[in-house]
Amino acid sequence: MSKYTAKKARQTPPLSAGRLREGWPGPAGTRIRLARPQDAEAADVLMDTTGDGVRFMPVLRAAIEDGTAASTMLAGLGAANPNAYYDAAAVAFTDRLMNEALTTVCLTLVATDAQDRTVGVLSATAPGTVIDMATNHGLDPDKAMALSLFIAKVHGLAVAEPARGHGIAATLLKRIWQVYQQLGYQLLYGSYEADRNLGTFYSRNGYTVHAPGASFSLERVALPFGLGAGDDQCMFARWRPRH
């Protein structure tokens, strides 16, 4: 077998919507899967334990509870039509109010234990700050909204204290990146309080970590501004590899 064939054989098969809903076995007997309506309360409470004051935005929590969160993303996963994701987004962005439409491209994964209790959560959202900045720089509002189809923000990541130390947070990051990569996203970013010393964790998981208060450029996605945070915050970012 040639090196090329061996490499191709090891490639991860495309995800389907069913796989995302069903999930994957995770560390320490957990299961990593898309958040379901019954997970919303526990996941929301768990995110609040990070100390960053992070909770679900009310419109996103409502979407998780009614099963419409990430619906545009689910439509694009594993679809025979390569434009299915963008077609679904066009419908959602036309038929819904902006905040409701954006929940269809927000992705929340949970890690559950053997009793199906939520012991970990990662919620990634549309990049509201980027959309607002793009609009303020004169970008057409519809085009600014479309930025949510290739840029996403890690809004919250938390693991229950008894479940820490097993790699659950890293696995949540791995799986959410897998989804975004398949859908063609260019950037996943977020921030954390500098005194939490999470730089090594994010660096180890493929993210570039910026110094407290530093910003990074968005020229790679043709935006004439950068993203930064306050002096007490560190930004982290992972770009799609250049080919």
Short mmCIF file of C-alpha atoms in Angstrom, two decimals:
data_model
loop_
_atom_site.label_atom_id
_atom_site.label_comp_id
_atom_site.label_asym_id
_atom_site.label_seq_id
_atom_site.Cartn_x
_atom_site.Cartn_y
_atom_site.Cartn_z
CA MET A 1 0.00 0.00 0.00
CA SER A 2 1.40 3.44 -0.94
CA LYS A 3 1.86 6.20 1.60
CA TYR A 4 -0.89 8.17 -0.15
CA THR A 5 -3.35 5.25 0.08
CA ALA A 6 -2.52 4.62 3.73
CA LYS A 7 -3.01 8.29 4.56
CA LYS A 8 -6.31 8.41 2.69
CA ALA A 9 -7.52 5.28 4.49
CA ARG A 10 -6.90 6.94 7.86
CA GLN A 11 -8.96 10.03 7.06
CA THR A 12 -11.99 10.59 9.27
CA PRO A 13 -15.21 9.74 7.41
CA PRO A 14 -17.66 12.63 6.96
CA LEU A 15 -20.05 13.28 9.81
CA SER A 16 -23.77 12.96 9.39
CA ALA A 17 -26.50 14.71 11.36
CA GLY A 18 -27.35 11.36 12.92
CA ARG A 19 -23.80 10.86 14.14
CA LEU A 20 -23.75 14.29 15.76
CA ARG A 21 -27.04 13.59 17.51
CA GLU A 22 -25.97 10.09 18.61
CA GLY A 23 -22.46 11.17 19.54
CA TRP A 24 -19.24 9.33 20.24
CA PRO A 25 -17.77 7.45 23.20
CA GLY A 26 -15.72 9.88 25.28
CA PRO A 27 -13.17 9.68 28.09
CA ALA A 28 -14.00 8.05 31.42
CA GLY A 29 -17.16 6.35 30.13
CA THR A 30 -18.76 9.55 28.86
CA ARG A 31 -20.56 10.22 25.62
CA ILE A 32 -19.99 13.36 23.55
CA ARG A 33 -23.07 14.44 21.60
CA LEU A 34 -25.24 17.30 20.48
CA ALA A 35 -27.14 18.93 23.33
CA ARG A 36 -30.76 17.83 23.57
CA PRO A 37 -33.70 19.79 25.01
CA GLN A 38 -33.43 17.98 28.34
CA ASP A 39 -29.76 18.95 28.65
CA ALA A 40 -30.33 22.71 28.56
CA GLU A 41 -30.77 23.38 32.28
CA ALA A 42 -27.85 21.26 33.50
CA ALA A 43 -25.54 22.54 30.77
CA ASP A 44 -26.47 26.15 31.53
CA VAL A 45 -25.77 25.69 35.24
CA LEU A 46 -22.48 23.92 34.49
CA MET A 47 -21.23 26.75 32.28
CA ASP A 48 -21.88 29.18 35.12
CA THR A 49 -19.38 27.29 37.31
CA THR A 50 -16.43 28.62 35.28
CA GLY A 51 -16.57 31.88 37.18
CA ASP A 52 -16.64 33.94 33.98
CA GLY A 53 -20.34 34.75 34.32
CA VAL A 54 -21.00 32.70 31.18
CA ARG A 55 -24.49 31.33 30.61
CA PHE A 56 -26.51 30.51 27.51
CA MET A 57 -27.99 33.52 25.81
CA PRO A 58 -31.76 33.25 26.47
CA VAL A 59 -32.55 32.92 22.76
CA LEU A 60 -30.05 30.08 22.41
CA ARG A 61 -31.32 28.25 25.47
CA ALA A 62 -34.85 28.49 24.08
CA ALA A 63 -33.60 27.07 20.76
CA ILE A 64 -31.90 24.14 22.52
CA GLU A 65 -35.09 23.47 24.45
CA ASP A 66 -37.27 23.49 21.32
CA GLY A 67 -34.75 21.51 19.25
CA THR A 68 -34.01 24.17 16.62
CA ALA A 69 -30.47 25.05 17.76
CA ALA A 70 -27.85 24.03 15.17
CA SER A 71 -30.60 23.03 12.72
CA THR A 72 -28.89 24.72 9.78
CA MET A 73 -25.65 22.90 10.61
CA LEU A 74 -27.45 19.57 10.86
CA ALA A 75 -28.96 20.16 7.42
CA GLY A 76 -25.47 20.51 5.98
CA LEU A 77 -23.79 17.52 7.60
CA GLY A 78 -23.56 14.51 5.36
CA ALA A 79 -25.91 16.00 2.75
CA ALA A 80 -25.50 14.85 -0.85
CA ASN A 81 -25.89 18.46 -2.02
CA PRO A 82 -22.62 20.30 -1.26
CA ASN A 83 -24.56 23.55 -0.93
CA ALA A 84 -27.10 22.16 1.55
CA TYR A 85 -25.63 24.09 4.47
CA TYR A 86 -25.78 27.42 2.67
CA ASP A 87 -29.24 26.69 1.27
CA ALA A 88 -30.52 25.95 4.78
CA ALA A 89 -28.90 29.13 6.10
CA ALA A 90 -30.53 31.20 3.35
CA VAL A 91 -33.94 29.91 4.44
CA ALA A 92 -33.28 30.44 8.16
CA PHE A 93 -31.87 33.92 7.69
CA THR A 94 -34.84 34.92 5.55
CA ASP A 95 -37.63 33.41 7.64
CA ARG A 96 -36.46 34.26 11.18
CA LEU A 97 -35.51 37.25 13.25
CA MET A 98 -31.75 37.74 13.27
CA ASN A 99 -31.10 36.45 16.81
CA GLU A 100 -33.30 33.40 16.19
CA ALA A 101 -31.66 32.73 12.83
CA LEU A 102 -28.20 32.81 14.38
CA THR A 103 -29.13 30.06 16.86
CA THR A 104 -29.41 27.69 13.89
CA VAL A 105 -25.64 28.04 13.42
CA CYS A 106 -24.82 27.77 17.15
CA LEU A 107 -23.44 24.41 18.23
CA THR A 108 -23.60 23.05 21.78
CA LEU A 109 -22.06 19.70 22.65
CA VAL A 110 -22.36 17.93 25.99
CA ALA A 111 -20.47 15.12 27.67
CA THR A 112 -22.79 12.80 29.57
CA ASP A 113 -21.99 10.04 32.05
CA ALA A 114 -23.40 6.52 32.25
CA GLN A 115 -26.59 7.90 33.85
CA ASP A 116 -26.92 10.46 31.04
CA ARG A 117 -26.06 13.32 33.39
CA THR A 118 -24.30 16.31 31.87
CA VAL A 119 -20.71 16.46 33.13
CA GLY A 120 -19.24 18.65 30.38
CA VAL A 121 -20.43 21.29 27.91
CA LEU A 122 -18.97 23.32 25.06
CA SER A 123 -21.14 25.95 23.44
CA ALA A 124 -19.97 27.74 20.28
CA THR A 125 -21.98 30.59 18.87
CA ALA A 126 -22.22 32.90 15.89
CA PRO A 127 -19.53 35.62 16.11
CA GLY A 128 -21.70 38.50 17.26
CA THR A 129 -18.75 40.83 17.86
CA VAL A 130 -17.36 40.19 14.38
CA ILE A 131 -20.77 40.75 12.78
CA ASP A 132 -21.23 44.04 14.64
CA MET A 133 -17.73 45.25 13.78
CA ALA A 134 -18.18 44.31 10.13
CA THR A 135 -21.43 46.28 9.99
CA ASN A 136 -19.76 49.27 11.66
CA HIS A 137 -17.05 49.09 8.98
CA GLY A 138 -19.68 49.45 6.27
CA LEU A 139 -20.30 45.82 5.31
CA ASP A 140 -23.81 45.12 4.06
CA PRO A 141 -25.87 43.63 6.95
CA ASP A 142 -26.71 40.47 4.99
CA LYS A 143 -23.03 39.90 4.20
CA ALA A 144 -22.15 40.57 7.83
CA MET A 145 -24.66 37.90 8.90
CA ALA A 146 -23.07 35.50 6.43
CA LEU A 147 -19.83 35.68 8.45
CA SER A 148 -21.50 33.26 10.87
CA LEU A 149 -21.19 30.59 8.17
CA PHE A 150 -17.41 30.48 8.42
CA ILE A 151 -16.46 32.05 11.76
CA ALA A 152 -17.59 30.83 15.20
CA LYS A 153 -16.84 31.73 18.80
CA VAL A 154 -16.31 29.42 21.78
CA HIS A 155 -18.83 30.96 24.16
CA GLY A 156 -18.39 28.57 27.07
CA LEU A 157 -16.49 25.40 28.00
CA ALA A 158 -16.92 23.69 31.36
CA VAL A 159 -16.45 20.29 32.97
CA ALA A 160 -17.94 19.29 36.34
CA GLU A 161 -15.26 19.13 39.04
CA PRO A 162 -15.58 15.36 39.73
CA ALA A 163 -15.11 14.63 36.00
CA ARG A 164 -12.01 16.79 35.46
CA GLY A 165 -8.61 15.39 34.60
CA HIS A 166 -9.82 12.80 32.08
CA GLY A 167 -9.55 14.81 28.85
CA ILE A 168 -13.25 15.61 28.50
CA ALA A 169 -12.68 19.31 27.69
CA ALA A 170 -10.07 18.40 25.05
CA THR A 171 -12.44 15.87 23.49
CA LEU A 172 -15.26 18.42 23.33
CA LEU A 173 -12.89 20.80 21.53
CA LYS A 174 -11.81 18.06 19.13
CA ARG A 175 -15.35 17.10 18.18
CA ILE A 176 -16.64 20.63 17.75
CA TRP A 177 -13.65 21.45 15.52
CA GLN A 178 -14.43 18.34 13.45
CA VAL A 179 -17.95 19.64 12.80
CA TYR A 180 -16.78 23.12 11.88
CA GLN A 181 -14.07 21.80 9.59
CA GLN A 182 -16.53 19.67 7.67
CA LEU A 183 -18.84 22.64 7.18
CA GLY A 184 -15.99 24.72 5.78
CA TYR A 185 -15.42 27.14 8.66
CA GLN A 186 -12.24 29.21 8.59
CA LEU A 187 -11.91 30.29 12.22
CA LEU A 188 -12.92 29.23 15.72
CA TYR A 189 -11.92 31.65 18.47
CA GLY A 190 -12.65 32.61 22.05
CA SER A 191 -11.23 34.25 25.15
CA TYR A 192 -10.63 33.51 28.81
CA GLU A 193 -9.64 35.44 31.92
CA ALA A 194 -5.85 35.68 31.99
CA ASP A 195 -5.57 34.61 35.63
CA ARG A 196 -7.09 31.22 34.80
CA ASN A 197 -3.84 30.11 33.09
CA LEU A 198 -5.51 28.17 30.30
CA GLY A 199 -2.90 28.97 27.66
CA THR A 200 -1.19 25.59 27.80
CA PHE A 201 -4.51 23.78 27.47
CA TYR A 202 -5.57 25.68 24.36
CA SER A 203 -2.10 25.56 22.80
CA ARG A 204 -1.98 21.80 23.29
CA ASN A 205 -5.30 21.51 21.49
CA GLY A 206 -4.24 23.36 18.36
CA TYR A 207 -5.06 26.98 19.20
CA THR A 208 -2.84 30.03 19.00
CA VAL A 209 -3.00 31.81 22.35
CA HIS A 210 -2.44 35.57 22.44
CA ALA A 211 -1.00 37.58 25.31
CA PRO A 212 -3.39 39.41 27.67
CA GLY A 213 -4.91 42.38 25.89
CA ALA A 214 -3.42 41.43 22.50
CA SER A 215 -5.43 41.22 19.29
CA PHE A 216 -5.11 39.23 16.07
CA SER A 217 -5.81 40.12 12.47
CA LEU A 218 -8.77 38.95 10.41
CA GLU A 219 -7.10 39.67 7.08
CA ARG A 220 -7.28 35.98 6.19
CA VAL A 221 -11.06 36.36 5.89
CA ALA A 222 -10.78 39.74 4.16
CA LEU A 223 -11.93 41.80 7.14
CA PRO A 224 -10.16 45.13 7.74
CA PHE A 225 -9.99 44.84 11.52
CA GLY A 226 -8.78 42.52 14.25
CA LEU A 227 -10.18 40.86 17.34
CA GLY A 228 -8.90 41.64 20.80
CA ALA A 229 -9.86 41.65 24.45
CA GLY A 230 -9.20 43.65 27.60
CA ASP A 231 -5.91 43.54 29.45
CA ASP A 232 -7.31 40.84 31.75
CA GLN A 233 -8.36 38.59 28.85
CA CYS A 234 -6.46 36.27 26.51
CA MET A 235 -7.73 35.49 23.02
CA PHE A 236 -7.26 32.05 21.46
CA ALA A 237 -7.85 31.17 17.81
CA ARG A 238 -7.66 28.19 15.49
CA TRP A 239 -7.61 28.74 11.74
CA ARG A 240 -8.44 26.26 9.03
CA PRO A 241 -5.13 25.03 7.58
CA ARG A 242 -4.02 26.65 4.35
CA HIS A 243 -3.80 24.25 1.39
#
